[in-house]
Amino acid sequence: MDLAEALRLHARWTADLTPAQFQRVAGDLALQQVPAGAPVCSKGEPVDAWVGVLDGLVKLTSSGADGKALSFTGVPPGGWFGEGSLLKREPRRYDATALRHSVVARLPRATFEWLLDGSITFNRYLLVQLNERLSQFIGRVEYEHLLGPDAKLARCIADLFNPILYPGNGARLDISQAEIGLLVGASRQRVNQGLQALERAGLVAVEYGGMRVLDLGGLRRFGG
């Protein structure tokens, strides 16, 4: 897959750019191959680029002084992150780690700010993205404290299929049960039990190498 095709699939925001804007974005993007388990970004570092996942799966976490880690979300292909820190010009507040071999794209700060200055559609995209991410994180705080393990699993899966944040996924996502366990902080066995419950409820279909969502709204309501 060439870069233009990758952007069409996993950077939907480029579809509304002018030809000149698209040409600069495509020329300024830096692609990086990240092995499984390797860092994509590190907490505390200067933020000099907007990061998108073109292939693979990236986990966003933060660790406290006691070593305990808090998982924020997983970012599948089509997801872009780091715009908040770019806008606020602050150090990165979380770690981003590749859960499997991944390909990420980095759009330099200068190009990101150039788009902010010159593209109304890009600004509108960022507003929608920031609002959706805020809603997602508020929901995660709520279900982490109020829901049981199967319902938490359902919400985590629903987050990965968010059509606004990750528009390239469709109804199927290539993800293993072990990877889901790393996102929700549960064992593979516990994830398997939860997926069986969600299948019985008619919400997902577990397939070879991944899963298919049958009822996204049902996942968001499950157990709550």
PDB file of C-alpha atoms in Angstrom, residues 11-187:
ATOM      1  CA  ALA A  11      -6.189   9.551   7.776  1.00  0.00           C
ATOM      2  CA  ARG A  12      -9.715  10.373   6.692  1.00  0.00           C
ATOM      3  CA  TRP A  13      -9.183  14.001   7.678  1.00  0.00           C
ATOM      4  CA  THR A  14      -6.936  14.446   4.616  1.00  0.00           C
ATOM      5  CA  ALA A  15      -9.908  13.912   2.271  1.00  0.00           C
ATOM      6  CA  ASP A  16     -11.096  17.503   2.795  1.00  0.00           C
ATOM      7  CA  LEU A  17      -7.706  19.168   2.311  1.00  0.00           C
ATOM      8  CA  THR A  18      -6.917  21.138  -0.798  1.00  0.00           C
ATOM      9  CA  PRO A  19      -4.495  19.485  -3.258  1.00  0.00           C
ATOM     10  CA  ALA A  20      -1.719  21.797  -2.054  1.00  0.00           C
ATOM     11  CA  GLN A  21      -2.414  21.008   1.602  1.00  0.00           C
ATOM     12  CA  PHE A  22      -2.530  17.283   0.905  1.00  0.00           C
ATOM     13  CA  GLN A  23       0.743  17.458  -0.997  1.00  0.00           C
ATOM     14  CA  ARG A  24       2.496  19.184   1.906  1.00  0.00           C
ATOM     15  CA  VAL A  25       1.064  16.721   4.454  1.00  0.00           C
ATOM     16  CA  ALA A  26       2.142  13.722   2.379  1.00  0.00           C
ATOM     17  CA  GLY A  27       5.598  15.236   1.905  1.00  0.00           C
ATOM     18  CA  ASP A  28       6.125  16.121   5.576  1.00  0.00           C
ATOM     19  CA  LEU A  29       4.839  12.898   7.142  1.00  0.00           C
ATOM     20  CA  ALA A  30       7.492  10.618   8.613  1.00  0.00           C
ATOM     21  CA  LEU A  31       6.651   6.912   8.762  1.00  0.00           C
ATOM     22  CA  GLN A  32       8.064   4.634  11.440  1.00  0.00           C
ATOM     23  CA  GLN A  33       8.026   0.868  11.891  1.00  0.00           C
ATOM     24  CA  VAL A  34       7.620   0.040  15.610  1.00  0.00           C
ATOM     25  CA  PRO A  35       8.231  -3.529  16.834  1.00  0.00           C
ATOM     26  CA  ALA A  36       5.819  -5.141  19.295  1.00  0.00           C
ATOM     27  CA  GLY A  37       6.503  -3.938  22.828  1.00  0.00           C
ATOM     28  CA  ALA A  38       8.574  -0.945  21.739  1.00  0.00           C
ATOM     29  CA  PRO A  39       7.697   2.649  22.659  1.00  0.00           C
ATOM     30  CA  VAL A  40       6.024   4.916  20.130  1.00  0.00           C
ATOM     31  CA  CYS A  41       6.152   7.941  22.464  1.00  0.00           C
ATOM     32  CA  SER A  42       7.239   8.391  26.087  1.00  0.00           C
ATOM     33  CA  LYS A  43       5.713  10.308  28.971  1.00  0.00           C
ATOM     34  CA  GLY A  44       7.466  13.599  29.715  1.00  0.00           C
ATOM     35  CA  GLU A  45       9.092  14.052  26.325  1.00  0.00           C
ATOM     36  CA  PRO A  46       8.561  17.179  24.215  1.00  0.00           C
ATOM     37  CA  VAL A  47       5.669  16.797  21.779  1.00  0.00           C
ATOM     38  CA  ASP A  48       6.856  17.715  18.307  1.00  0.00           C
ATOM     39  CA  ALA A  49       4.416  15.771  16.109  1.00  0.00           C
ATOM     40  CA  TRP A  50       0.848  14.536  15.745  1.00  0.00           C
ATOM     41  CA  VAL A  51       0.879  10.746  15.642  1.00  0.00           C
ATOM     42  CA  GLY A  52      -1.354   8.430  13.615  1.00  0.00           C
ATOM     43  CA  VAL A  53      -1.564   4.633  13.509  1.00  0.00           C
ATOM     44  CA  LEU A  54      -1.559   3.300   9.947  1.00  0.00           C
ATOM     45  CA  ASP A  55      -1.174  -0.357  10.896  1.00  0.00           C
ATOM     46  CA  GLY A  56      -1.001  -2.366  14.118  1.00  0.00           C
ATOM     47  CA  LEU A  57      -2.257  -1.428  17.587  1.00  0.00           C
ATOM     48  CA  VAL A  58      -0.939   1.132  20.091  1.00  0.00           C
ATOM     49  CA  LYS A  59      -1.774   1.356  23.794  1.00  0.00           C
ATOM     50  CA  LEU A  60      -1.813   4.660  25.725  1.00  0.00           C
ATOM     51  CA  THR A  61      -0.913   4.353  29.416  1.00  0.00           C
ATOM     52  CA  SER A  62       0.409   6.376  32.325  1.00  0.00           C
ATOM     53  CA  SER A  63       2.411   5.078  35.288  1.00  0.00           C
ATOM     54  CA  GLY A  64       2.534   6.638  38.742  1.00  0.00           C
ATOM     55  CA  ALA A  65       5.440   6.908  41.162  1.00  0.00           C
ATOM     56  CA  ASP A  66       4.343   3.622  42.751  1.00  0.00           C
ATOM     57  CA  GLY A  67       4.688   1.820  39.432  1.00  0.00           C
ATOM     58  CA  LYS A  68       0.976   1.260  38.928  1.00  0.00           C
ATOM     59  CA  ALA A  69      -0.135   1.759  35.336  1.00  0.00           C
ATOM     60  CA  LEU A  70      -3.403   3.266  34.165  1.00  0.00           C
ATOM     61  CA  SER A  71      -4.566   2.258  30.706  1.00  0.00           C
ATOM     62  CA  PHE A  72      -6.309   5.052  28.795  1.00  0.00           C
ATOM     63  CA  THR A  73      -7.198   3.424  25.491  1.00  0.00           C
ATOM     64  CA  GLY A  74      -6.013   1.395  22.543  1.00  0.00           C
ATOM     65  CA  VAL A  75      -5.464   3.103  19.206  1.00  0.00           C
ATOM     66  CA  PRO A  76      -6.144   0.906  16.159  1.00  0.00           C
ATOM     67  CA  PRO A  77      -5.438   1.878  12.529  1.00  0.00           C
ATOM     68  CA  GLY A  78      -7.083   5.182  11.669  1.00  0.00           C
ATOM     69  CA  GLY A  79      -6.548   6.691  15.118  1.00  0.00           C
ATOM     70  CA  TRP A  80      -4.525   9.880  15.646  1.00  0.00           C
ATOM     71  CA  PHE A  81      -3.414  11.180  19.033  1.00  0.00           C
ATOM     72  CA  GLY A  82      -1.386  13.930  20.686  1.00  0.00           C
ATOM     73  CA  GLU A  83      -3.283  16.949  19.387  1.00  0.00           C
ATOM     74  CA  GLY A  84      -4.057  18.156  22.920  1.00  0.00           C
ATOM     75  CA  SER A  85      -0.399  18.351  23.936  1.00  0.00           C
ATOM     76  CA  LEU A  86       0.464  20.039  20.635  1.00  0.00           C
ATOM     77  CA  LEU A  87      -2.190  22.679  21.191  1.00  0.00           C
ATOM     78  CA  LYS A  88      -1.153  23.284  24.811  1.00  0.00           C
ATOM     79  CA  ARG A  89       2.588  22.987  24.083  1.00  0.00           C
ATOM     80  CA  GLU A  90       3.101  20.733  27.075  1.00  0.00           C
ATOM     81  CA  PRO A  91       5.256  17.604  27.571  1.00  0.00           C
ATOM     82  CA  ARG A  92       3.566  14.302  26.715  1.00  0.00           C
ATOM     83  CA  ARG A  93       1.429  13.051  29.609  1.00  0.00           C
ATOM     84  CA  TYR A  94       1.343   9.350  28.746  1.00  0.00           C
ATOM     85  CA  ASP A  95       3.321   6.515  27.206  1.00  0.00           C
ATOM     86  CA  ALA A  96       2.359   5.034  23.850  1.00  0.00           C
ATOM     87  CA  THR A  97       3.484   1.438  23.251  1.00  0.00           C
ATOM     88  CA  ALA A  98       3.022  -0.846  20.255  1.00  0.00           C
ATOM     89  CA  LEU A  99       1.122  -3.968  21.293  1.00  0.00           C
ATOM     90  CA  ARG A 100       2.109  -5.586  17.979  1.00  0.00           C
ATOM     91  CA  HIS A 101       4.327  -4.567  15.095  1.00  0.00           C
ATOM     92  CA  SER A 102       2.884  -1.218  14.033  1.00  0.00           C
ATOM     93  CA  VAL A 103       3.365   1.495  11.447  1.00  0.00           C
ATOM     94  CA  VAL A 104       2.902   5.035  12.737  1.00  0.00           C
ATOM     95  CA  ALA A 105       2.929   8.363  10.939  1.00  0.00           C
ATOM     96  CA  ARG A 106       4.244  11.568  12.491  1.00  0.00           C
ATOM     97  CA  LEU A 107       3.031  14.937  11.230  1.00  0.00           C
ATOM     98  CA  PRO A 108       5.498  17.656  12.370  1.00  0.00           C
ATOM     99  CA  ARG A 109       4.278  20.430  14.636  1.00  0.00           C
ATOM    100  CA  ALA A 110       4.996  23.066  11.971  1.00  0.00           C
ATOM    101  CA  THR A 111       2.723  21.313   9.454  1.00  0.00           C
ATOM    102  CA  PHE A 112       0.034  20.699  12.076  1.00  0.00           C
ATOM    103  CA  GLU A 113      -0.001  24.406  12.984  1.00  0.00           C
ATOM    104  CA  TRP A 114       0.065  25.394   9.295  1.00  0.00           C
ATOM    105  CA  LEU A 115      -3.132  23.379   8.798  1.00  0.00           C
ATOM    106  CA  LEU A 116      -4.695  25.042  11.847  1.00  0.00           C
ATOM    107  CA  ASP A 117      -3.967  28.443  10.325  1.00  0.00           C
ATOM    108  CA  GLY A 118      -5.235  27.602   6.860  1.00  0.00           C
ATOM    109  CA  SER A 119      -7.925  24.906   6.924  1.00  0.00           C
ATOM    110  CA  ILE A 120     -11.389  25.395   8.391  1.00  0.00           C
ATOM    111  CA  THR A 121     -12.233  21.732   7.755  1.00  0.00           C
ATOM    112  CA  PHE A 122      -9.138  20.587   9.669  1.00  0.00           C
ATOM    113  CA  ASN A 123     -10.099  22.788  12.611  1.00  0.00           C
ATOM    114  CA  ARG A 124     -13.615  21.340  12.559  1.00  0.00           C
ATOM    115  CA  TYR A 125     -12.192  17.816  12.475  1.00  0.00           C
ATOM    116  CA  LEU A 126     -10.044  18.534  15.538  1.00  0.00           C
ATOM    117  CA  LEU A 127     -13.003  19.983  17.462  1.00  0.00           C
ATOM    118  CA  VAL A 128     -15.043  16.844  16.824  1.00  0.00           C
ATOM    119  CA  GLN A 129     -12.071  14.625  17.671  1.00  0.00           C
ATOM    120  CA  LEU A 130     -11.348  16.389  20.964  1.00  0.00           C
ATOM    121  CA  ASN A 131     -15.008  16.323  21.996  1.00  0.00           C
ATOM    122  CA  GLU A 132     -15.338  12.623  21.194  1.00  0.00           C
ATOM    123  CA  ARG A 133     -12.146  11.740  23.062  1.00  0.00           C
ATOM    124  CA  LEU A 134     -13.309  13.714  26.115  1.00  0.00           C
ATOM    125  CA  SER A 135     -16.615  11.835  26.066  1.00  0.00           C
ATOM    126  CA  GLN A 136     -14.751   8.529  25.762  1.00  0.00           C
ATOM    127  CA  PHE A 137     -12.480   9.252  28.735  1.00  0.00           C
ATOM    128  CA  ILE A 138     -15.353  10.454  30.925  1.00  0.00           C
ATOM    129  CA  GLY A 139     -17.190   7.246  30.110  1.00  0.00           C
ATOM    130  CA  ARG A 140     -14.114   5.182  30.959  1.00  0.00           C
ATOM    131  CA  VAL A 141     -13.778   6.788  34.397  1.00  0.00           C
ATOM    132  CA  GLU A 142     -17.437   5.985  35.000  1.00  0.00           C
ATOM    133  CA  TYR A 143     -17.383   2.344  33.952  1.00  0.00           C
ATOM    134  CA  GLU A 144     -14.055   1.590  35.680  1.00  0.00           C
ATOM    135  CA  HIS A 145     -15.766   2.343  38.991  1.00  0.00           C
ATOM    136  CA  LEU A 146     -19.332   1.191  38.402  1.00  0.00           C
ATOM    137  CA  LEU A 147     -19.323  -1.817  36.079  1.00  0.00           C
ATOM    138  CA  GLY A 148     -18.408  -5.478  36.337  1.00  0.00           C
ATOM    139  CA  PRO A 149     -15.652  -7.161  34.267  1.00  0.00           C
ATOM    140  CA  ASP A 150     -17.872  -8.255  31.350  1.00  0.00           C
ATOM    141  CA  ALA A 151     -19.385  -4.787  31.023  1.00  0.00           C
ATOM    142  CA  LYS A 152     -15.921  -3.189  31.176  1.00  0.00           C
ATOM    143  CA  LEU A 153     -14.815  -5.509  28.394  1.00  0.00           C
ATOM    144  CA  ALA A 154     -17.853  -4.515  26.334  1.00  0.00           C
ATOM    145  CA  ARG A 155     -17.048  -0.811  26.730  1.00  0.00           C
ATOM    146  CA  CYS A 156     -13.389  -1.360  25.846  1.00  0.00           C
ATOM    147  CA  ILE A 157     -14.376  -3.136  22.627  1.00  0.00           C
ATOM    148  CA  ALA A 158     -16.899  -0.408  21.816  1.00  0.00           C
ATOM    149  CA  ASP A 159     -14.158   2.210  22.257  1.00  0.00           C
ATOM    150  CA  LEU A 160     -12.009   0.449  19.643  1.00  0.00           C
ATOM    151  CA  PHE A 161     -14.880   0.620  17.148  1.00  0.00           C
ATOM    152  CA  ASN A 162     -15.628   4.313  17.693  1.00  0.00           C
ATOM    153  CA  PRO A 163     -16.580   5.478  14.162  1.00  0.00           C
ATOM    154  CA  ILE A 164     -15.410   9.048  14.787  1.00  0.00           C
ATOM    155  CA  LEU A 165     -12.012   8.370  16.365  1.00  0.00           C
ATOM    156  CA  TYR A 166     -11.245   5.268  14.292  1.00  0.00           C
ATOM    157  CA  PRO A 167     -13.258   5.567  11.079  1.00  0.00           C
ATOM    158  CA  GLY A 168     -11.240   3.001   9.143  1.00  0.00           C
ATOM    159  CA  ASN A 169     -12.208  -0.056  11.173  1.00  0.00           C
ATOM    160  CA  GLY A 170     -15.665  -0.861   9.856  1.00  0.00           C
ATOM    161  CA  ALA A 171     -17.330  -3.686  11.762  1.00  0.00           C
ATOM    162  CA  ARG A 172     -14.253  -5.922  12.089  1.00  0.00           C
ATOM    163  CA  LEU A 173     -10.980  -5.430  13.937  1.00  0.00           C
ATOM    164  CA  ASP A 174      -7.947  -7.688  13.845  1.00  0.00           C
ATOM    165  CA  ILE A 175      -7.119  -8.078  17.528  1.00  0.00           C
ATOM    166  CA  SER A 176      -6.169 -11.056  19.680  1.00  0.00           C
ATOM    167  CA  GLN A 177      -7.649 -11.915  23.056  1.00  0.00           C
ATOM    168  CA  ALA A 178      -4.210 -11.390  24.582  1.00  0.00           C
ATOM    169  CA  GLU A 179      -4.116  -7.846  23.156  1.00  0.00           C
ATOM    170  CA  ILE A 180      -7.574  -7.115  24.528  1.00  0.00           C
ATOM    171  CA  GLY A 181      -6.375  -8.358  27.909  1.00  0.00           C
ATOM    172  CA  LEU A 182      -3.490  -5.871  27.829  1.00  0.00           C
ATOM    173  CA  LEU A 183      -5.939  -3.049  27.109  1.00  0.00           C
ATOM    174  CA  VAL A 184      -8.418  -3.912  29.874  1.00  0.00           C
ATOM    175  CA  GLY A 185      -5.929  -5.262  32.418  1.00  0.00           C
ATOM    176  CA  ALA A 186      -7.342  -8.797  32.452  1.00  0.00           C
ATOM    177  CA  SER A 187      -5.998 -12.268  31.763  1.00  0.00           C
TER     178      SER A 187
END
